[in-house]
Tab-separated table of C-alpha atoms and ligand atoms in Angstrom:
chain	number	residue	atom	x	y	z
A	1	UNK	CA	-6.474	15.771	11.508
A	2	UNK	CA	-7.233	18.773	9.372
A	3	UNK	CA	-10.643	19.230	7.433
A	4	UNK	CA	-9.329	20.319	3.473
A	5	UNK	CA	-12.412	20.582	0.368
A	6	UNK	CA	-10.424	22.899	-1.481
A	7	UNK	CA	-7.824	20.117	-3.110
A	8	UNK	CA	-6.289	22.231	-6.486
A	9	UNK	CA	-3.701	23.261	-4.491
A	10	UNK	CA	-3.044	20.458	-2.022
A	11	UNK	CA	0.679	19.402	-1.547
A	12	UNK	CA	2.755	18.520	1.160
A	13	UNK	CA	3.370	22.305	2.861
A	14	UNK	CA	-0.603	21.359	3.556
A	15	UNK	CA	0.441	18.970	5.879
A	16	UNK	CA	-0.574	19.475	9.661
A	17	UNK	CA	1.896	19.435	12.335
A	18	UNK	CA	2.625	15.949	13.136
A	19	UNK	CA	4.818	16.010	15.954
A	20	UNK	CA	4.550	13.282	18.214
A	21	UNK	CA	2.775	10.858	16.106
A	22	UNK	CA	4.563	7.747	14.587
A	23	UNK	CA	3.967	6.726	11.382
A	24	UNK	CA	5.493	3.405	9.650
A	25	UNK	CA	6.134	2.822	5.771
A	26	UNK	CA	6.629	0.154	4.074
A	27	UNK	CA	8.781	0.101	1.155
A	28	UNK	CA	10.308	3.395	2.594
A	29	UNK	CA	13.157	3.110	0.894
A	30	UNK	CA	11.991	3.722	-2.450
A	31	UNK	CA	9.495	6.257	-5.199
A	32	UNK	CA	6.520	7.031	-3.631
A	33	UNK	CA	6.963	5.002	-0.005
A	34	UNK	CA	10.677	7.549	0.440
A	35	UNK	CA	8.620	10.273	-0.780
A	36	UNK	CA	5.761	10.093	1.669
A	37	UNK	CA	8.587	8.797	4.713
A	38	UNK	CA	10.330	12.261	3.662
A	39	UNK	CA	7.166	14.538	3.825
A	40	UNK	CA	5.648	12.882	7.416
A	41	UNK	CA	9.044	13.178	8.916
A	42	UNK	CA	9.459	16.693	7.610
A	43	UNK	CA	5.561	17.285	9.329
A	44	UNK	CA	7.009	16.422	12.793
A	45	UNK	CA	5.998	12.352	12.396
A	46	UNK	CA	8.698	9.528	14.087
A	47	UNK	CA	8.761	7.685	10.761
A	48	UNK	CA	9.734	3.839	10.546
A	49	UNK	CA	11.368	2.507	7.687
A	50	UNK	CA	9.625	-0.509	6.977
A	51	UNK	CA	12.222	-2.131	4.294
A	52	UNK	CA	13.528	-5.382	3.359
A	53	UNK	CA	17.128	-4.537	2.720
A	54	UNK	CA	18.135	-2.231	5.824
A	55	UNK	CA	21.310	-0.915	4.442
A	56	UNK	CA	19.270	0.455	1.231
A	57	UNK	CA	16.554	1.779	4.237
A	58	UNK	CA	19.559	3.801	6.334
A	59	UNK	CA	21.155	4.804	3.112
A	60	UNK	CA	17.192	5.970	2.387
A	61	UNK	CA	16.521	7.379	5.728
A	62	UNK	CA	19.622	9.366	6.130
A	63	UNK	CA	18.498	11.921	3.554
A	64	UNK	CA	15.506	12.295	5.391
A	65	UNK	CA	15.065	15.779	7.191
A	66	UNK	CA	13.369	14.718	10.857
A	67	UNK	CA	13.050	11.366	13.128
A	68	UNK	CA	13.201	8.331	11.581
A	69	UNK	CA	14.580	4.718	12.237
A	70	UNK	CA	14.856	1.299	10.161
A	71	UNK	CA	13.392	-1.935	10.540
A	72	UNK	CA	13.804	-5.173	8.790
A	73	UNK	CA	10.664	-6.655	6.969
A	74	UNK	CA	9.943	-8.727	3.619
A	75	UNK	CA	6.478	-9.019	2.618
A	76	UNK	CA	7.131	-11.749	0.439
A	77	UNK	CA	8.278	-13.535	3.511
A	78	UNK	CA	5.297	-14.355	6.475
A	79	UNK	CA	7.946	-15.598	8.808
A	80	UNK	CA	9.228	-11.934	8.221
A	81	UNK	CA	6.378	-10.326	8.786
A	82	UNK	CA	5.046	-12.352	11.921
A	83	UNK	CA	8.695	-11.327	13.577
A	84	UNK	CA	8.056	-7.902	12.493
A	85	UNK	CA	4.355	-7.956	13.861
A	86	UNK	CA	5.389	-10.040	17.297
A	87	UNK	CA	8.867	-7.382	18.201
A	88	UNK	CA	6.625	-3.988	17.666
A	89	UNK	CA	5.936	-2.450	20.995
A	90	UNK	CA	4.295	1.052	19.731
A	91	UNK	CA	1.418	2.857	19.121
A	92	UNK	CA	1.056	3.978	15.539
A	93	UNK	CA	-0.778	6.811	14.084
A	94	UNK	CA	-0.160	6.217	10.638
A	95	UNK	CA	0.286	2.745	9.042
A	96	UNK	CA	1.143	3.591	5.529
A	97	UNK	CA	0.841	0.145	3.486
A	98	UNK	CA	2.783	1.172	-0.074
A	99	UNK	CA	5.205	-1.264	-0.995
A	100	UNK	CA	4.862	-3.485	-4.003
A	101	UNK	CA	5.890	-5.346	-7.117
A	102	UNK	CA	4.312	-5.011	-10.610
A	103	UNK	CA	4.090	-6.765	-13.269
A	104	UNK	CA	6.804	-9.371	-12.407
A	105	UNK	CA	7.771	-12.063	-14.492
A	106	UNK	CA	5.954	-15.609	-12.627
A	107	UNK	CA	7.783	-15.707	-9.069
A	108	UNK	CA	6.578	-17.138	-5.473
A	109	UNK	CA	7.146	-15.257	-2.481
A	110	UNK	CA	8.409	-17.753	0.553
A	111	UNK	CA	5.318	-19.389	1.627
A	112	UNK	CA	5.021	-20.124	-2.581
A	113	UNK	CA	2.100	-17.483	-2.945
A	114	UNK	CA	2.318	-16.129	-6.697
A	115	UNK	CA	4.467	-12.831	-6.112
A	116	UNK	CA	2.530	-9.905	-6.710
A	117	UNK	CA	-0.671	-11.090	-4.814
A	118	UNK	CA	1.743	-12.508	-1.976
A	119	UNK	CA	3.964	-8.856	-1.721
A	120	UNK	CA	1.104	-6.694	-2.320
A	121	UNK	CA	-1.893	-8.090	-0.512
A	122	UNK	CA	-0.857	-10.941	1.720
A	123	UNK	CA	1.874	-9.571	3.406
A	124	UNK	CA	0.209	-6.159	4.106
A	125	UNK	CA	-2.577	-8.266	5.294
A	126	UNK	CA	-0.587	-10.026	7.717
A	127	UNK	CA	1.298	-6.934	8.771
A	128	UNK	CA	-1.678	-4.950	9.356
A	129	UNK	CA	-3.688	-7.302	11.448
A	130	UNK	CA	-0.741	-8.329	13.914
A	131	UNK	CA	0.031	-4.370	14.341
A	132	UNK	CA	-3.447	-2.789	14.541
A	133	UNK	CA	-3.875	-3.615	18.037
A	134	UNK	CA	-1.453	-0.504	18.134
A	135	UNK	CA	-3.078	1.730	15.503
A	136	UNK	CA	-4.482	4.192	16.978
A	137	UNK	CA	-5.472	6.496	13.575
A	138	UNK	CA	-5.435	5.125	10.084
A	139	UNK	CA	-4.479	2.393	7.961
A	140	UNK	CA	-3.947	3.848	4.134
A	141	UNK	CA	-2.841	0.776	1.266
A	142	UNK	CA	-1.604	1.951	-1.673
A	143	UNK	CA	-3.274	0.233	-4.217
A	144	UNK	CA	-3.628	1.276	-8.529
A	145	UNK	CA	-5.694	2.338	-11.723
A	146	UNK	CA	-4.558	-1.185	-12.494
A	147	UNK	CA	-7.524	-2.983	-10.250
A	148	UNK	CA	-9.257	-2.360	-13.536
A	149	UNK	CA	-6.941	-3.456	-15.493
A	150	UNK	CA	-8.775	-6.560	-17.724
A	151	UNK	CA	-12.250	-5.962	-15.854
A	152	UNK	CA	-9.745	-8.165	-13.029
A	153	UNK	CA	-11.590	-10.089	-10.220
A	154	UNK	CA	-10.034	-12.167	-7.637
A	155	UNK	CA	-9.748	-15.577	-8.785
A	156	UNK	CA	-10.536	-17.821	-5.717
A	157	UNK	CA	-10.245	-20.511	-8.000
A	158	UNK	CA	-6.973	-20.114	-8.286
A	159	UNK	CA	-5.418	-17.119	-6.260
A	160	UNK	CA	-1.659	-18.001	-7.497
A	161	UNK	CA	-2.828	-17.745	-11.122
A	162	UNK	CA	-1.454	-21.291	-11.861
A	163	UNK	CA	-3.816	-21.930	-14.673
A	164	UNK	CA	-3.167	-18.784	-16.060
A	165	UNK	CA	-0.506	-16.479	-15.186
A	166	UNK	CA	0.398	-13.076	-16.921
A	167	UNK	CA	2.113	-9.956	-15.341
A	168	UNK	CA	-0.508	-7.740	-15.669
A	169	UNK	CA	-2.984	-9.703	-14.923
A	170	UNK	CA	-1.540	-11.277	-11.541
A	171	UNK	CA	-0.868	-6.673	-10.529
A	172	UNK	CA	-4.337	-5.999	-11.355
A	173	UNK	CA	-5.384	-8.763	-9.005
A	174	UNK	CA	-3.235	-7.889	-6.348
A	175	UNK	CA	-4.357	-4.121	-6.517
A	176	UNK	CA	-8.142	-4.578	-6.575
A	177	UNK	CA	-7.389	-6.957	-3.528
A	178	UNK	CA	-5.766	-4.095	-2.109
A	179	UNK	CA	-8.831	-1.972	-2.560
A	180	UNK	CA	-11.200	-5.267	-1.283
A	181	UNK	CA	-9.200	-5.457	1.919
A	182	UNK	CA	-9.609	-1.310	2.670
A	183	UNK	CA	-13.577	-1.770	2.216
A	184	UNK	CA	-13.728	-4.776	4.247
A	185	UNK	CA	-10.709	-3.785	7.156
A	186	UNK	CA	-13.342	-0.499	7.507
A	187	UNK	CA	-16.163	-2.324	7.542
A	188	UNK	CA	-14.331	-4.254	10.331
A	189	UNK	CA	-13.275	-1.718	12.361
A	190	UNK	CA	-16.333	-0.038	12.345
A	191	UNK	CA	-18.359	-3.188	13.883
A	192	UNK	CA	-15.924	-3.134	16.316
A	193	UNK	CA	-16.609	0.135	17.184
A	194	UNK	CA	-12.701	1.507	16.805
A	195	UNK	CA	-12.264	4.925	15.598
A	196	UNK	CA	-9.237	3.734	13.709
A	197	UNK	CA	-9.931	4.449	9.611
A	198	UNK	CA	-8.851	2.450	6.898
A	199	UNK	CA	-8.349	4.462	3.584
A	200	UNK	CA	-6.397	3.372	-0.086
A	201	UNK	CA	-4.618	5.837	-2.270
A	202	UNK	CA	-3.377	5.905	-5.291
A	203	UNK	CA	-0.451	7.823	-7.630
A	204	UNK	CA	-1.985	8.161	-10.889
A	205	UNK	CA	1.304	7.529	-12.748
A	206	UNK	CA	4.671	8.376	-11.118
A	207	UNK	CA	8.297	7.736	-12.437
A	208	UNK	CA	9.744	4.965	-9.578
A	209	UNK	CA	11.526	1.760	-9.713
A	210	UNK	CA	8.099	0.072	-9.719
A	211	UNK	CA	8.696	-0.571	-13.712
A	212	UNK	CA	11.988	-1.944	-13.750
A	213	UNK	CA	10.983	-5.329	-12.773
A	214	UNK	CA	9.343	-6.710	-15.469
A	215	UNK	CA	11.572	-8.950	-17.013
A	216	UNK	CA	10.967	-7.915	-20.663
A	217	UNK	CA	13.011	-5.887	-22.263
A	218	UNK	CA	9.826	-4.238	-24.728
A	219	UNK	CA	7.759	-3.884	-21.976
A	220	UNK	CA	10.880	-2.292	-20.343
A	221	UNK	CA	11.644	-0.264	-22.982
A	222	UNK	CA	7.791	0.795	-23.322
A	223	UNK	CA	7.719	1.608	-19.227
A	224	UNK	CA	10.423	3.423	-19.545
A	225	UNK	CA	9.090	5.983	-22.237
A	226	UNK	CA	6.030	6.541	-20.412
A	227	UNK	CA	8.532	7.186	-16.897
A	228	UNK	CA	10.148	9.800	-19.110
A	229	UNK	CA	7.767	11.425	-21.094
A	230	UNK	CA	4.160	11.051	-19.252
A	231	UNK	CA	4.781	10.092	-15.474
A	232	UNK	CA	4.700	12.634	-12.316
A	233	UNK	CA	7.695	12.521	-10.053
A	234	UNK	CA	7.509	10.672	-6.999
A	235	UNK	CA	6.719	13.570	-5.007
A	236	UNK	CA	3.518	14.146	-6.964
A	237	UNK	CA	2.952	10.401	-6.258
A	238	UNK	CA	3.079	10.324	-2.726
A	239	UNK	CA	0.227	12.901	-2.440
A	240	UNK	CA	-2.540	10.721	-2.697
A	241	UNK	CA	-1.273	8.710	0.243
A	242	UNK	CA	-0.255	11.290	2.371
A	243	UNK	CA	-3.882	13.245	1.757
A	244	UNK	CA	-5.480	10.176	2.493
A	245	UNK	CA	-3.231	10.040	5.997
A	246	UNK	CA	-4.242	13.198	7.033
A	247	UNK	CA	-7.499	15.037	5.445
A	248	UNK	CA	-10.692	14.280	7.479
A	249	UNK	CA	-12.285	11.795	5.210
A	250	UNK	CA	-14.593	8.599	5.670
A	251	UNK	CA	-13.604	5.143	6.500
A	252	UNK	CA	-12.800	3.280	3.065
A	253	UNK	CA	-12.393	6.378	1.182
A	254	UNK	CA	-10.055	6.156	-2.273
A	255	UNK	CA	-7.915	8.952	-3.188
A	256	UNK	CA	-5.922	9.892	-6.831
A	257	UNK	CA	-5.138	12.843	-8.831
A	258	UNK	CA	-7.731	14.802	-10.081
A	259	UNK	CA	-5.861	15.422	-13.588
A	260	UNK	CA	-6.998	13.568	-16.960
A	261	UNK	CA	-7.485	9.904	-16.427
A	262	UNK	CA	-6.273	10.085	-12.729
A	263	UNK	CA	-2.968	9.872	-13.936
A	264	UNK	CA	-1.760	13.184	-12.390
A	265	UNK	CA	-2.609	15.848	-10.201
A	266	UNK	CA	-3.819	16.833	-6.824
A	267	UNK	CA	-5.260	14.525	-4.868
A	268	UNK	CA	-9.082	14.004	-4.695
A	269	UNK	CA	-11.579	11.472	-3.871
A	270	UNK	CA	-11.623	8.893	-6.471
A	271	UNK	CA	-14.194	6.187	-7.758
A	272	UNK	CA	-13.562	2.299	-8.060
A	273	UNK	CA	-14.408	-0.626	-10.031
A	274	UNK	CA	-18.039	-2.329	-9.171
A	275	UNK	CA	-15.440	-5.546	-8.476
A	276	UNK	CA	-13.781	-3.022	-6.160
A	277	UNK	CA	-16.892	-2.432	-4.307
A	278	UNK	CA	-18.559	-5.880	-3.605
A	279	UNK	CA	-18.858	-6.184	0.217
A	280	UNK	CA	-19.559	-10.137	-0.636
A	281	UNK	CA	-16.271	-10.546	-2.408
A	282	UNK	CA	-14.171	-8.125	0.246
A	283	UNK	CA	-15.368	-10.875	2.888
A	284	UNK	CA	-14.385	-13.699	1.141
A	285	UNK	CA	-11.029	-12.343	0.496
A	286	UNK	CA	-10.745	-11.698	3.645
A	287	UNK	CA	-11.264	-15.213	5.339
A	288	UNK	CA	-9.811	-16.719	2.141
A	289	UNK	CA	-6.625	-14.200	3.450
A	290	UNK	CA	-6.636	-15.202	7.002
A	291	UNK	CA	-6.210	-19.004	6.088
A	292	UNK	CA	-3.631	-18.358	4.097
A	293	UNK	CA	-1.606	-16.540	6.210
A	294	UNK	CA	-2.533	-17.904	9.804
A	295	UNK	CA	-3.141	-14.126	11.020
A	296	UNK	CA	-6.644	-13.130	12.100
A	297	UNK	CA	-8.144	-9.987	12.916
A	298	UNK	CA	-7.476	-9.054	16.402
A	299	UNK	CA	-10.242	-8.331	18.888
A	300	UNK	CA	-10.716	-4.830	20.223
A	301	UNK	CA	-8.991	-3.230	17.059
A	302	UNK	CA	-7.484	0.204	17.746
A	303	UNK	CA	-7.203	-0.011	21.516
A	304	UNK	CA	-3.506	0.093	22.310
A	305	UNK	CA	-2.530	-3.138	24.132
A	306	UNK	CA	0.106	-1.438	26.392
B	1	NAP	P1	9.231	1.434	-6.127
B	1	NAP	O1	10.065	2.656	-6.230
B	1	NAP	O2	9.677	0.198	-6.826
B	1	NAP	O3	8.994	1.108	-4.590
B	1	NAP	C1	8.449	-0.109	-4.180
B	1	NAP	C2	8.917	-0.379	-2.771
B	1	NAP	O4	8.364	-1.640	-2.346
B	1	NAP	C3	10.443	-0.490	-2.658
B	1	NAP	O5	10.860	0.110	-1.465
B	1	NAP	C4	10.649	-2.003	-2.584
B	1	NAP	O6	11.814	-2.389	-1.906
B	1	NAP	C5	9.419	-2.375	-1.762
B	1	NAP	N1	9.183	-3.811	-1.791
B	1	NAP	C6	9.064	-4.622	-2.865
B	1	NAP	N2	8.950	-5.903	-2.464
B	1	NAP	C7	9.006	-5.890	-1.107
B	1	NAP	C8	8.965	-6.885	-0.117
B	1	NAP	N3	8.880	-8.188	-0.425
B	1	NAP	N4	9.036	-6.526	1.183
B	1	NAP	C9	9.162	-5.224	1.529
B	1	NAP	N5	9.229	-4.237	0.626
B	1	NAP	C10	9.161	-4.572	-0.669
B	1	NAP	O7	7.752	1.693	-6.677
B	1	NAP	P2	6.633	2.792	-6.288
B	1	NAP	O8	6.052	3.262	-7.555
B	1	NAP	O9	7.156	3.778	-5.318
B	1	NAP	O10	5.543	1.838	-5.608
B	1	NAP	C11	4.903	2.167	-4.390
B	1	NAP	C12	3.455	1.723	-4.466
B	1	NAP	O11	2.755	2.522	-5.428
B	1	NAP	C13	3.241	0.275	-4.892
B	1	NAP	O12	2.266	-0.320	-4.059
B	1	NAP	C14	2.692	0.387	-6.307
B	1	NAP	O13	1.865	-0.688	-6.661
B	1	NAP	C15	1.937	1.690	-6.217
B	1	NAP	N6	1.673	2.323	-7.512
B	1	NAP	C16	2.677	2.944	-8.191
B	1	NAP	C17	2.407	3.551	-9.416
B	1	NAP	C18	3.446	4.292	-10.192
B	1	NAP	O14	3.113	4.836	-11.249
B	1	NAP	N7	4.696	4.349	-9.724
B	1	NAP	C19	1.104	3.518	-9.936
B	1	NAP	C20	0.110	2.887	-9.217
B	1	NAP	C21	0.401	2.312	-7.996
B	1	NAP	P3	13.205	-2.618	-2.747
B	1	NAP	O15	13.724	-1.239	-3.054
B	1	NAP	O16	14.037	-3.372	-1.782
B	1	NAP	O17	12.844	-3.376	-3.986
């Protein structure tokens, strides 16, 4: 992977040659996730189209430039992602965790998990421990500003947000346990002794479909002002990610935009909340995460099985 410490100017022509490595995205088919499948495949990656509507992922993939292919999966759905997890046969270089939900109105996913924490952490919990016995080079989550949203913690007391429950409040959870995982999947792999690197990104703030959920028509209305007037494209979004994929950085590194309020710009190293940082918590959440979802961390991390 290439060494970069100039970032102004970093965009996707920066990109080293990636032929021959496979890379998988979720939530390819959309913003930021089609953005960053577009740029790896243009690179010379294989890229998988991790999506849960297939048509919408061909439809996606077919304006993609380079190798690609589509595969079923709903994160909101652990049946879903186990079948996912138990069919895949391949190494991976690049396991790009970026799809997600924000600021839904109350839903469950499946296994009744509140949505946002069950999408956006669970399920890319899941799916990264039953594939990373076929990573072979990094493991980058998208995650948000929004894990400071509210000074947010993870509420052990009551992860599904039952006693409690507001949109922003249940993202912002499910983003700093995004950015929990990352600091505890490194610390992790490292004890293992696996070269494999776990890394988060984030967009600053890009115009997507990622508002359009919310329920609300003034928050709607509000979102959609901000898409139009203050957001980066989607391109500009996916920079983050794909820097973080591909720059020769440390294990648990964050990356953003360097711009005013890391809301735009080229992407640079970042800092985190001090709840984003707490070893003790990122452990917790992490065997709190394996109960719930029945999927452990595998032994002998980033050796290929086959
Ligand atoms: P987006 O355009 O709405 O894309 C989200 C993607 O996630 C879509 O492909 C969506 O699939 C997929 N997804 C949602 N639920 C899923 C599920 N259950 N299983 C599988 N895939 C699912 O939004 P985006 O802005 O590109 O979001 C990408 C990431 O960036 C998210 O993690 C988000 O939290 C993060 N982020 C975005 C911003 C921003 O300003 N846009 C800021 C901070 C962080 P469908 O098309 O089928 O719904």
């Amino acid at each position: 992977m290439a060494t970069t410490t100039d970032t102004t100017a970093w965009d996707a022509t920066r990109l080293p040659d990636l032929t021959g490595r496979r890379a998988l995205v979720t939530g390819a088919n959309s913003g930021i996730g089609f953005t960053t499948a577009d740029a790896l495949a243009r690179a010379g990656a294989h890229v998988v189209f991790a999506v849960r509507d297939v048509e919408r992922g061909r439809t996606a993939a077919a304006r993609v430039t380079g190798s690609t292919e589509v595969r079923r999966l709903d994160l909101a759905d652990l049946v879903s992602v186990r079948e996912f997890g138990e069919a895949w046969q391949d190494p991976i270089d690049l396991l790009i965790n970026n799809a997600g939900v924000m600021m839904l109105p109350r839903q469950q996913t499946k296994d009744g998990f509140e949505r946002q924490f069950g999408t956006n952490h669970l399920g890319h919990f899941a799916l990264t421990n039953l594939l990373l016995p076929y990573v072979t080079g990094r493991v980058v989550t998208v995650s948000s500003d929004a894990h400071r949203w509210g000074d947010a913690r993870i509420r052990f007391e009551d992860l599904n947000l039952t006693l409690g429950y507001t949109p922003r409040g249940a993202y912002a959870q499910s983003k700093l346990a995004n950015l929990l995982f990352t600091l505890e999947l490194q610390r992790r792999l490292t004890e293992s002794g696996s070269p494999v690197r776990a890394l988060a990104a984030h967009p600053g703030y890009a115009a997507t479909n990622l508002q359009s959920h919310t329920g609300n028509r003034l928050v709607h209305l509000f979102l959609m002002i901000g898409n139009r007037f203050f957001a980066q494209d989607d391109r500009a979004g996916a920079l983050p990610t794909l820097y973080a994929a591909t720059q020769d950085l440390p294990g648990a590194s964050y990356v953003g935009p360097n711009g005013f309020r890391e809301r735009r710009g080229a992407p640079t190293l970042v800092g985190r909340s001090s709840a984003a940082s707490d070893p003790v918590v990122a452990r917790r959440l992490w065997t709190v995460s394996e109960d719930l979802t029945g999927v452990r961390f595998p032994s002998g991390a980033g050796l290929l099985r086959k």
